[in-house]
Structure formats: C-alpha cells, structure tokens
Coordinates of C-alpha atoms in Angstrom, one line a residue:
M188 CA -50.5 -148.7 -46.4
P189 CA -47.3 -148.2 -44.7
L190 CA -46.6 -144.9 -42.9
L191 CA -44.0 -143.9 -45.4
E192 CA -46.5 -143.9 -48.3
I193 CA -49.0 -141.9 -46.3
S194 CA -46.5 -139.3 -45.4
Q195 CA -45.3 -139.1 -49.0
I196 CA -48.9 -138.6 -50.2
V197 CA -49.5 -135.9 -47.5
F198 CA -46.2 -134.2 -48.5
N199 CA -47.1 -134.2 -52.2
L200 CA -50.6 -132.7 -51.4
T201 CA -49.0 -130.1 -49.3
V202 CA -46.5 -129.1 -51.9
S203 CA -49.2 -129.1 -54.6
F204 CA -51.4 -126.9 -52.5
A205 CA -48.5 -124.5 -51.7
I206 CA -47.6 -124.2 -55.4
I207 CA -51.2 -123.5 -56.3
I208 CA -51.4 -120.7 -53.6
I209 CA -48.1 -119.2 -54.7
T210 CA -49.1 -119.3 -58.4
A211 CA -52.4 -117.6 -57.5
L212 CA -50.6 -114.9 -55.6
F213 CA -48.2 -114.2 -58.5
G214 CA -51.2 -114.0 -60.8
I215 CA -53.0 -111.5 -58.6
I216 CA -49.8 -109.4 -58.2
A217 CA -49.2 -109.5 -62.0
Y218 CA -52.8 -108.5 -62.7
D219 CA -52.6 -105.6 -60.3
I220 CA -49.3 -104.4 -61.9
I221 CA -50.9 -104.6 -65.3
R222 CA -53.9 -102.6 -64.1
L223 CA -51.6 -100.1 -62.5
I224 CA -49.6 -99.6 -65.7
K225 CA -52.8 -99.2 -67.7
G226 CA -54.0 -96.6 -65.2
I227 CA -50.8 -94.7 -65.4
K228 CA -50.9 -94.7 -69.2
K229 CA -54.5 -93.5 -69.2
F230 CA -53.7 -90.8 -66.6
S231 CA -50.8 -89.5 -68.7
N232 CA -52.9 -89.5 -71.9
D233 CA -55.7 -87.7 -70.1
L234 CA -53.3 -85.2 -68.6
N235 CA -51.7 -84.6 -72.0
Q236 CA -55.2 -83.9 -73.5
E237 CA -56.2 -81.7 -70.7
S238 CA -53.0 -79.7 -70.8
T239 CA -53.4 -79.3 -74.6
K240 CA -57.0 -78.0 -74.1
L241 CA -55.8 -75.7 -71.4
Y242 CA -53.0 -74.4 -73.6
K243 CA -55.4 -73.7 -76.4
N244 CA -57.9 -72.0 -74.2
L245 CA -55.2 -69.8 -72.6
N246 CA -53.8 -69.0 -76.0
N247 CA -57.3 -67.9 -77.2
F248 CA -57.8 -65.9 -74.0
L249 CA -54.5 -64.1 -74.5
E250 CA -55.2 -63.4 -78.1
G251 CA -58.6 -61.9 -77.1
I252 CA -57.0 -59.7 -74.5
S253 CA -54.4 -58.4 -77.0
K254 CA -57.2 -57.5 -79.4
L255 CA -59.0 -55.3 -76.9
S256 CA -58.2 -51.6 -77.5
F257 CA -58.3 -50.4 -73.9
I258 CA -55.8 -52.9 -72.7
S259 CA -53.0 -51.1 -74.5
W260 CA -54.2 -47.9 -72.9
L261 CA -54.0 -49.5 -69.4
L262 CA -50.6 -50.9 -70.0
R263 CA -49.1 -47.8 -71.5
K264 CA -46.4 -46.0 -69.4
K265 CA -47.3 -42.7 -68.0
D266 CA -44.5 -40.5 -69.3
G267 CA -46.1 -37.2 -68.2
K268 CA -45.1 -37.5 -64.6
N269 CA -41.5 -38.4 -65.4
K270 CA -41.0 -35.4 -67.7
T271 CA -42.1 -32.9 -65.0
D272 CA -39.7 -34.4 -62.5
R273 CA -36.7 -33.6 -64.7

C-alpha cells in the first residue's frame, strides 16, 4: 500500500472517530437539557400544588379565627380612654 492510501485511511478513521465523539456529546447535552426541562416543569407543578394547599389552609385558618367570639373583643377599639381625654 502506498503511503497516500494509508494516510487517507488514517484520516478517514480519525474523522469518523471525531464525528462519533461529537455526536455522543451532543446527545448527552440534549439529554441533560431535556431532563432539566422536565425537572423545571415538575418543580413548577409541585410549587403550584403546594401553594394551592397553603392558600386553602391559610383561608381555613383565617375563617376559623373570624368565627371565634373573643377575637372581636380583642380587636375592638377602646373608646373609653379617648372619651375621657376630651
């Protein structure tokens, strides 16, 4: 085999190997990007569900506080002191 044919074979093998490595790297990067996007979607869905639960629990808590009779007594203004100052 002449030297030109051997160098052409080596060049073709090198190019093929480089293309395989680059394709594998692109595949790994694409896979990681897809996993990242799925993770962000799952996080946003979980965050939405948790915030909805928190809103419902807070709403129930505030409704329970407003139903207690002594809360209105605690929050009532004390007008007796203001009348004596006048």
